[in-house]
Amino acid sequence: NAGVTQTPKFQVLKTGQSMTLQCAQDMNHNSMYWYRQDPGMGLRLIYYSASEGTTDKGEVPNGYNVSRLNKREFSLRLESAAPSQTSVYFCASSDSGANVLTFGAGSRLTVL
Amino acid sequence: DQQVKQNSPSLSVQEGRISILNCDYTNSMFDYFLWYKKYPAEGPTFLISISSIKDKNEDGRFTVFLNKSAKHLSLHIVPSQPGDSAVYFCAAKGREGGSNYKLTFGKGTLLTVNP
């Protein structure tokens, strides 16, 4: 049982480049989330998708876009990367209204 | 404004002793609280939770206490083991319009258990 799978695990970008972080879950969860973790800042919600076909902004959505491709997959796109987006990104999923999120292993992104 | 606060960035304890990690919150609409544990290069994993209708929840060596009047919760680990060394995140959940629930995390506390 893979749980939540994120790709890539590591990525280095130059300022202005674009990229997409992929996330897939195999637990038949309805809700999916993207968080970023920065030193001394904890985990901050970027975007979430309560169910297939819906997406909503979280705490820090600027500079990002998301796509809920289907029930399993939720991608995060950086259209024009900035050094401030250097971070570790975590995807998570949960049942609707459930209290516990299951996280992926993370994607470490460095923007030069 | 930070709604979930973990004021101790780090904590060091001896193996076998008690570890107490603290968390304060400001939003009275929070009704469910969780603790997550995170090892380096891994995602956070769920550890233990408590509903606002309770004041204590126990799971093996881990106990979470909730003081609603003080808006404070704590995680007790007894006895502490070297494998407990990790970052611990406090998280809170409450309804924010509609039926969507989102977790708000604290900044985390790095626990080091020394052999």
PDB file of C-alpha atoms in Angstrom:
ATOM      1  CA  ASN A   1       0.000   0.000   0.000  1.00  0.00           C
ATOM      2  CA  ALA A   2       1.831   3.113  -1.271  1.00  0.00           C
ATOM      3  CA  GLY A   3      -0.380   5.734   0.431  1.00  0.00           C
ATOM      4  CA  VAL A   4       0.570   9.182  -0.897  1.00  0.00           C
ATOM      5  CA  THR A   5       3.258   9.338  -3.583  1.00  0.00           C
ATOM      6  CA  GLN A   6       4.972  12.569  -4.597  1.00  0.00           C
ATOM      7  CA  THR A   7       7.279  13.216  -7.530  1.00  0.00           C
ATOM      8  CA  PRO A   8       9.935  14.440  -7.917  1.00  0.00           C
ATOM      9  CA  LYS A   9      11.662  14.089  -4.545  1.00  0.00           C
ATOM     10  CA  PHE A  10      14.242  16.745  -5.411  1.00  0.00           C
ATOM     11  CA  GLN A  11      14.297  19.542  -7.973  1.00  0.00           C
ATOM     12  CA  VAL A  12      16.521  22.531  -8.644  1.00  0.00           C
ATOM     13  CA  LEU A  13      15.119  25.366 -10.734  1.00  0.00           C
ATOM     14  CA  LYS A  14      16.342  28.716 -11.941  1.00  0.00           C
ATOM     15  CA  THR A  15      14.307  31.823 -11.230  1.00  0.00           C
ATOM     16  CA  GLY A  16      11.505  32.132 -13.770  1.00  0.00           C
ATOM     17  CA  GLN A  17      11.348  28.474 -14.716  1.00  0.00           C
ATOM     18  CA  SER A  18       8.142  26.515 -14.338  1.00  0.00           C
ATOM     19  CA  MET A  19       7.489  23.070 -12.986  1.00  0.00           C
ATOM     20  CA  THR A  20       4.756  20.808 -11.692  1.00  0.00           C
ATOM     21  CA  LEU A  21       4.831  18.682  -8.551  1.00  0.00           C
ATOM     22  CA  GLN A  22       2.794  15.529  -8.886  1.00  0.00           C
ATOM     23  CA  CYS A  23       0.857  13.778  -6.137  1.00  0.00           C
ATOM     24  CA  ALA A  24      -1.178  10.589  -6.209  1.00  0.00           C
ATOM     25  CA  GLN A  25      -2.980   8.681  -3.476  1.00  0.00           C
ATOM     26  CA  ASP A  26      -4.332   5.156  -3.543  1.00  0.00           C
ATOM     27  CA  MET A  27      -6.560   5.286  -0.456  1.00  0.00           C
ATOM     28  CA  ASN A  28      -9.709   6.454  -2.265  1.00  0.00           C
ATOM     29  CA  HIS A  29      -9.663   9.670  -0.256  1.00  0.00           C
ATOM     30  CA  ASN A  30     -11.876  12.539  -1.350  1.00  0.00           C
ATOM     31  CA  SER A  31      -9.760  15.424  -0.034  1.00  0.00           C
ATOM     32  CA  MET A  32      -6.207  16.356  -0.986  1.00  0.00           C
ATOM     33  CA  TYR A  33      -3.868  19.100   0.173  1.00  0.00           C
ATOM     34  CA  TRP A  34      -0.573  20.805  -0.623  1.00  0.00           C
ATOM     35  CA  TYR A  35       1.541  22.167   2.242  1.00  0.00           C
ATOM     36  CA  ARG A  36       4.954  23.784   2.329  1.00  0.00           C
ATOM     37  CA  GLN A  37       7.405  23.529   5.192  1.00  0.00           C
ATOM     38  CA  ASP A  38       9.982  26.215   5.823  1.00  0.00           C
ATOM     39  CA  PRO A  39      12.473  26.449   8.700  1.00  0.00           C
ATOM     40  CA  GLY A  40      10.819  28.031  11.730  1.00  0.00           C
ATOM     41  CA  MET A  41       7.483  28.288   9.933  1.00  0.00           C
ATOM     42  CA  GLY A  42       5.918  24.894  10.388  1.00  0.00           C
ATOM     43  CA  LEU A  43       3.541  23.544   7.760  1.00  0.00           C
ATOM     44  CA  ARG A  44       1.475  26.058   5.806  1.00  0.00           C
ATOM     45  CA  LEU A  45      -1.440  25.162   3.546  1.00  0.00           C
ATOM     46  CA  ILE A  46      -1.053  26.278  -0.069  1.00  0.00           C
ATOM     47  CA  TYR A  47      -4.155  24.836  -1.729  1.00  0.00           C
ATOM     48  CA  TYR A  48      -6.600  22.071  -1.020  1.00  0.00           C
ATOM     49  CA  SER A  49      -9.239  20.101  -2.856  1.00  0.00           C
ATOM     50  CA  ALA A  50     -12.166  19.011  -0.728  1.00  0.00           C
ATOM     51  CA  SER A  51     -13.432  16.697  -3.460  1.00  0.00           C
ATOM     52  CA  GLU A  52     -12.828  15.886  -7.095  1.00  0.00           C
ATOM     53  CA  GLY A  53     -13.591  18.926  -9.217  1.00  0.00           C
ATOM     54  CA  THR A  54     -13.092  21.522  -6.473  1.00  0.00           C
ATOM     55  CA  THR A  55     -10.040  23.471  -5.340  1.00  0.00           C
ATOM     56  CA  ASP A  56      -9.632  26.243  -2.787  1.00  0.00           C
ATOM     57  CA  LYS A  57      -6.868  28.559  -1.654  1.00  0.00           C
ATOM     58  CA  GLY A  58      -5.120  27.973   1.603  1.00  0.00           C
ATOM     59  CA  GLU A  59      -2.923  30.243   3.662  1.00  0.00           C
ATOM     60  CA  VAL A  60      -0.148  30.888   1.108  1.00  0.00           C
ATOM     61  CA  PRO A  61      -1.512  30.403  -2.462  1.00  0.00           C
ATOM     62  CA  ASN A  62       0.311  33.206  -4.287  1.00  0.00           C
ATOM     63  CA  GLY A  63       2.592  31.977  -7.062  1.00  0.00           C
ATOM     64  CA  TYR A  64       0.966  28.550  -7.281  1.00  0.00           C
ATOM     65  CA  ASN A  65      -1.775  26.843  -9.230  1.00  0.00           C
ATOM     66  CA  VAL A  66      -3.308  23.418  -8.677  1.00  0.00           C
ATOM     67  CA  SER A  67      -5.215  20.845 -10.665  1.00  0.00           C
ATOM     68  CA  ARG A  68      -7.329  18.036  -9.277  1.00  0.00           C
ATOM     69  CA  LEU A  69      -6.901  15.772 -12.271  1.00  0.00           C
ATOM     70  CA  ASN A  70      -9.102  13.004 -10.898  1.00  0.00           C
ATOM     71  CA  LYS A  71      -9.863  11.514  -7.505  1.00  0.00           C
ATOM     72  CA  ARG A  72      -6.340  10.091  -7.168  1.00  0.00           C
ATOM     73  CA  GLU A  73      -4.181  12.953  -8.416  1.00  0.00           C
ATOM     74  CA  PHE A  74      -3.587  16.527  -7.287  1.00  0.00           C
ATOM     75  CA  SER A  75      -0.785  18.537  -8.895  1.00  0.00           C
ATOM     76  CA  LEU A  76       0.884  21.783  -7.835  1.00  0.00           C
ATOM     77  CA  ARG A  77       2.319  24.090 -10.483  1.00  0.00           C
ATOM     78  CA  LEU A  78       4.807  26.899 -10.176  1.00  0.00           C
ATOM     79  CA  GLU A  79       4.449  29.040 -13.315  1.00  0.00           C
ATOM     80  CA  SER A  80       7.460  31.306 -12.693  1.00  0.00           C
ATOM     81  CA  ALA A  81       9.570  30.062  -9.820  1.00  0.00           C
ATOM     82  CA  ALA A  82      11.048  32.521  -7.323  1.00  0.00           C
ATOM     83  CA  PRO A  83      13.746  31.978  -4.661  1.00  0.00           C
ATOM     84  CA  SER A  84      11.041  32.515  -2.005  1.00  0.00           C
ATOM     85  CA  GLN A  85       9.471  29.256  -3.193  1.00  0.00           C
ATOM     86  CA  THR A  86      12.501  27.271  -2.090  1.00  0.00           C
ATOM     87  CA  SER A  87      10.909  24.864   0.368  1.00  0.00           C
ATOM     88  CA  VAL A  88       9.868  21.319   1.096  1.00  0.00           C
ATOM     89  CA  TYR A  89       6.449  20.561  -0.308  1.00  0.00           C
ATOM     90  CA  PHE A  90       4.124  17.952   1.160  1.00  0.00           C
ATOM     91  CA  CYS A  91       1.025  16.498  -0.390  1.00  0.00           C
ATOM     92  CA  ALA A  92      -1.600  14.954   1.883  1.00  0.00           C
ATOM     93  CA  SER A  93      -4.986  13.314   1.603  1.00  0.00           C
ATOM     94  CA  SER A  94      -7.932  12.473   3.849  1.00  0.00           C
ATOM     95  CA  ASP A  95     -11.486  11.226   3.787  1.00  0.00           C
ATOM     96  CA  SER A  96     -14.100  13.980   3.584  1.00  0.00           C
ATOM     97  CA  GLY A  97     -14.499  15.607   6.979  1.00  0.00           C
ATOM     98  CA  ALA A  98     -11.927  13.242   8.431  1.00  0.00           C
ATOM     99  CA  ASN A  99      -9.579  14.563  11.037  1.00  0.00           C
ATOM    100  CA  VAL A 100      -6.406  12.722  10.099  1.00  0.00           C
ATOM    101  CA  LEU A 101      -4.306  13.570   7.064  1.00  0.00           C
ATOM    102  CA  THR A 102      -1.904  11.115   5.466  1.00  0.00           C
ATOM    103  CA  PHE A 103       1.204  12.802   4.098  1.00  0.00           C
ATOM    104  CA  GLY A 104       3.609  11.963   1.326  1.00  0.00           C
ATOM    105  CA  ALA A 105       7.368  11.899   1.847  1.00  0.00           C
ATOM    106  CA  GLY A 106       7.886  15.400   0.501  1.00  0.00           C
ATOM    107  CA  SER A 107       9.476  17.151  -2.478  1.00  0.00           C
ATOM    108  CA  ARG A 108      12.470  19.388  -1.838  1.00  0.00           C
ATOM    109  CA  LEU A 109      12.546  22.316  -4.260  1.00  0.00           C
ATOM    110  CA  THR A 110      15.412  24.775  -4.595  1.00  0.00           C
ATOM    111  CA  VAL A 111      15.037  27.905  -6.722  1.00  0.00           C
ATOM    112  CA  LEU A 112      18.296  29.640  -7.589  1.00  0.00           C
TER     113      LEU A 112
ATOM    114  CA  ASP B   1      -1.429  35.912  13.243  1.00  0.00           C
ATOM    115  CA  GLN B   2      -0.361  32.498  14.420  1.00  0.00           C
ATOM    116  CA  GLN B   3      -3.351  30.501  15.645  1.00  0.00           C
ATOM    117  CA  VAL B   4      -1.398  27.460  16.851  1.00  0.00           C
ATOM    118  CA  LYS B   5       1.747  28.162  18.820  1.00  0.00           C
ATOM    119  CA  GLN B   6       4.540  25.873  19.905  1.00  0.00           C
ATOM    120  CA  ASN B   7       6.790  28.184  21.848  1.00  0.00           C
ATOM    121  CA  SER B   8       9.629  25.729  22.432  1.00  0.00           C
ATOM    122  CA  PRO B   9      11.637  25.141  19.249  1.00  0.00           C
ATOM    123  CA  SER B  10      13.524  22.302  20.900  1.00  0.00           C
ATOM    124  CA  LEU B  11      13.498  19.996  23.903  1.00  0.00           C
ATOM    125  CA  SER B  12      16.140  17.578  25.146  1.00  0.00           C
ATOM    126  CA  VAL B  13      15.417  14.766  27.627  1.00  0.00           C
ATOM    127  CA  GLN B  14      17.130  11.658  28.933  1.00  0.00           C
ATOM    128  CA  GLU B  15      16.012   8.224  27.858  1.00  0.00           C
ATOM    129  CA  GLY B  16      13.431   6.842  30.277  1.00  0.00           C
ATOM    130  CA  ARG B  17      12.289  10.231  31.498  1.00  0.00           C
ATOM    131  CA  ILE B  18       9.090  12.065  30.595  1.00  0.00           C
ATOM    132  CA  SER B  19       8.918  14.383  27.578  1.00  0.00           C
ATOM    133  CA  ILE B  20       6.310  17.141  27.708  1.00  0.00           C
ATOM    134  CA  LEU B  21       5.598  19.098  24.544  1.00  0.00           C
ATOM    135  CA  ASN B  22       3.305  22.102  24.772  1.00  0.00           C
ATOM    136  CA  CYS B  23       0.952  23.828  22.368  1.00  0.00           C
ATOM    137  CA  ASP B  24      -1.299  26.882  22.683  1.00  0.00           C
ATOM    138  CA  TYR B  25      -4.078  27.999  20.380  1.00  0.00           C
ATOM    139  CA  THR B  26      -6.035  31.193  19.975  1.00  0.00           C
ATOM    140  CA  ASN B  27      -9.038  30.214  17.857  1.00  0.00           C
ATOM    141  CA  SER B  28     -11.964  29.119  20.041  1.00  0.00           C
ATOM    142  CA  MET B  29     -13.591  27.505  16.981  1.00  0.00           C
ATOM    143  CA  PHE B  30     -10.999  24.727  16.948  1.00  0.00           C
ATOM    144  CA  ASP B  31     -12.676  21.503  18.024  1.00  0.00           C
ATOM    145  CA  TYR B  32     -10.146  18.793  17.254  1.00  0.00           C
ATOM    146  CA  PHE B  33      -6.446  18.629  17.961  1.00  0.00           C
ATOM    147  CA  LEU B  34      -3.733  16.362  16.645  1.00  0.00           C
ATOM    148  CA  TRP B  35      -0.073  15.659  17.124  1.00  0.00           C
ATOM    149  CA  TYR B  36       2.110  14.661  14.198  1.00  0.00           C
ATOM    150  CA  LYS B  37       5.637  13.302  14.344  1.00  0.00           C
ATOM    151  CA  LYS B  38       8.202  13.956  11.626  1.00  0.00           C
ATOM    152  CA  TYR B  39      11.541  12.318  11.016  1.00  0.00           C
ATOM    153  CA  PRO B  40      14.090  13.960   8.679  1.00  0.00           C
ATOM    154  CA  ALA B  41      13.434  13.381   4.970  1.00  0.00           C
ATOM    155  CA  GLU B  42      10.017  11.858   5.688  1.00  0.00           C
ATOM    156  CA  GLY B  43       6.490  13.189   5.726  1.00  0.00           C
ATOM    157  CA  PRO B  44       4.658  13.888   8.998  1.00  0.00           C
ATOM    158  CA  THR B  45       2.861  10.890  10.466  1.00  0.00           C
ATOM    159  CA  PHE B  46      -0.174  11.015  12.705  1.00  0.00           C
ATOM    160  CA  LEU B  47       0.549  10.241  16.355  1.00  0.00           C
ATOM    161  CA  ILE B  48      -2.447  10.971  18.575  1.00  0.00           C
ATOM    162  CA  SER B  49      -5.489  13.234  18.681  1.00  0.00           C
ATOM    163  CA  ILE B  50      -8.127  14.593  21.016  1.00  0.00           C
ATOM    164  CA  SER B  51     -11.591  15.998  20.554  1.00  0.00           C
ATOM    165  CA  SER B  52     -12.640  19.143  22.368  1.00  0.00           C
ATOM    166  CA  ILE B  53     -15.251  17.148  24.286  1.00  0.00           C
ATOM    167  CA  LYS B  54     -12.457  15.299  26.105  1.00  0.00           C
ATOM    168  CA  ASP B  55      -9.613  16.464  28.299  1.00  0.00           C
ATOM    169  CA  LYS B  56      -7.328  13.457  27.972  1.00  0.00           C
ATOM    170  CA  ASN B  57      -6.521  10.772  25.440  1.00  0.00           C
ATOM    171  CA  GLU B  58      -4.000   8.009  25.965  1.00  0.00           C
ATOM    172  CA  ASP B  59      -2.305   5.640  23.519  1.00  0.00           C
ATOM    173  CA  GLY B  60       0.469   3.536  24.951  1.00  0.00           C
ATOM    174  CA  ARG B  61       3.356   5.780  25.955  1.00  0.00           C
ATOM    175  CA  PHE B  62       1.654   8.861  24.520  1.00  0.00           C
ATOM    176  CA  THR B  63      -0.963  10.962  26.314  1.00  0.00           C
ATOM    177  CA  VAL B  64      -2.469  14.217  25.136  1.00  0.00           C
ATOM    178  CA  PHE B  65      -4.081  16.605  27.614  1.00  0.00           C
ATOM    179  CA  LEU B  66      -6.439  19.409  26.619  1.00  0.00           C
ATOM    180  CA  ASN B  67      -7.256  22.437  28.771  1.00  0.00           C
ATOM    181  CA  LYS B  68      -9.961  24.285  26.870  1.00  0.00           C
ATOM    182  CA  SER B  69     -10.254  27.187  29.272  1.00  0.00           C
ATOM    183  CA  ALA B  70      -6.543  27.893  28.871  1.00  0.00           C
ATOM    184  CA  LYS B  71      -6.546  26.995  25.164  1.00  0.00           C
ATOM    185  CA  HIS B  72      -3.613  24.733  25.853  1.00  0.00           C
ATOM    186  CA  LEU B  73      -2.713  21.172  25.044  1.00  0.00           C
ATOM    187  CA  SER B  74       0.279  19.052  25.846  1.00  0.00           C
ATOM    188  CA  LEU B  75       1.767  15.770  24.697  1.00  0.00           C
ATOM    189  CA  HIS B  76       3.377  13.529  27.303  1.00  0.00           C
ATOM    190  CA  ILE B  77       5.711  10.726  26.293  1.00  0.00           C
ATOM    191  CA  VAL B  78       6.531   8.267  29.059  1.00  0.00           C
ATOM    192  CA  PRO B  79       9.052   6.741  29.061  1.00  0.00           C
ATOM    193  CA  SER B  80      10.947   8.579  26.344  1.00  0.00           C
ATOM    194  CA  GLN B  81      13.034   6.502  23.948  1.00  0.00           C
ATOM    195  CA  PRO B  82      15.824   7.515  21.531  1.00  0.00           C
ATOM    196  CA  GLY B  83      13.536   6.546  18.637  1.00  0.00           C
ATOM    197  CA  ASP B  84      11.148   9.294  19.743  1.00  0.00           C
ATOM    198  CA  SER B  85      13.687  11.892  18.596  1.00  0.00           C
ATOM    199  CA  ALA B  86      11.841  13.834  15.898  1.00  0.00           C
ATOM    200  CA  VAL B  87      10.004  17.068  15.217  1.00  0.00           C
ATOM    201  CA  TYR B  88       6.531  17.118  16.770  1.00  0.00           C
ATOM    202  CA  PHE B  89       3.835  19.285  15.232  1.00  0.00           C
ATOM    203  CA  CYS B  90       0.687  20.321  17.021  1.00  0.00           C
ATOM    204  CA  ALA B  91      -2.294  20.824  14.709  1.00  0.00           C
ATOM    205  CA  ALA B  92      -5.848  22.045  15.166  1.00  0.00           C
ATOM    206  CA  LYS B  93      -8.978  21.742  13.138  1.00  0.00           C
ATOM    207  CA  GLY B  94     -12.251  23.616  12.973  1.00  0.00           C
ATOM    208  CA  ARG B  95     -15.008  24.330  10.522  1.00  0.00           C
ATOM    209  CA  GLU B  96     -14.265  27.242   8.173  1.00  0.00           C
ATOM    210  CA  GLY B  97     -17.409  27.616   6.139  1.00  0.00           C
ATOM    211  CA  GLY B  98     -19.192  24.791   4.391  1.00  0.00           C
ATOM    212  CA  SER B  99     -18.096  21.309   5.273  1.00  0.00           C
ATOM    213  CA  ASN B 100     -14.391  21.638   4.578  1.00  0.00           C
ATOM    214  CA  TYR B 101     -12.058  21.072   7.466  1.00  0.00           C
ATOM    215  CA  LYS B 102      -8.444  22.187   7.305  1.00  0.00           C
ATOM    216  CA  LEU B 103      -5.553  21.604   9.656  1.00  0.00           C
ATOM    217  CA  THR B 104      -3.614  24.544  11.085  1.00  0.00           C
ATOM    218  CA  PHE B 105      -0.128  23.555  12.236  1.00  0.00           C
ATOM    219  CA  GLY B 106       2.247  24.945  14.814  1.00  0.00           C
ATOM    220  CA  LYS B 107       5.903  25.538  13.970  1.00  0.00           C
ATOM    221  CA  GLY B 108       7.033  22.294  15.572  1.00  0.00           C
ATOM    222  CA  THR B 109       9.251  21.251  18.472  1.00  0.00           C
ATOM    223  CA  LEU B 110      12.414  19.229  17.916  1.00  0.00           C
ATOM    224  CA  LEU B 111      12.606  16.528  20.587  1.00  0.00           C
ATOM    225  CA  THR B 112      15.955  14.896  21.243  1.00  0.00           C
ATOM    226  CA  VAL B 113      16.032  11.878  23.546  1.00  0.00           C
ATOM    227  CA  ASN B 114      19.545  11.169  24.750  1.00  0.00           C
ATOM    228  CA  PRO B 115      20.587   7.577  25.557  1.00  0.00           C
TER     229      PRO B 115
END
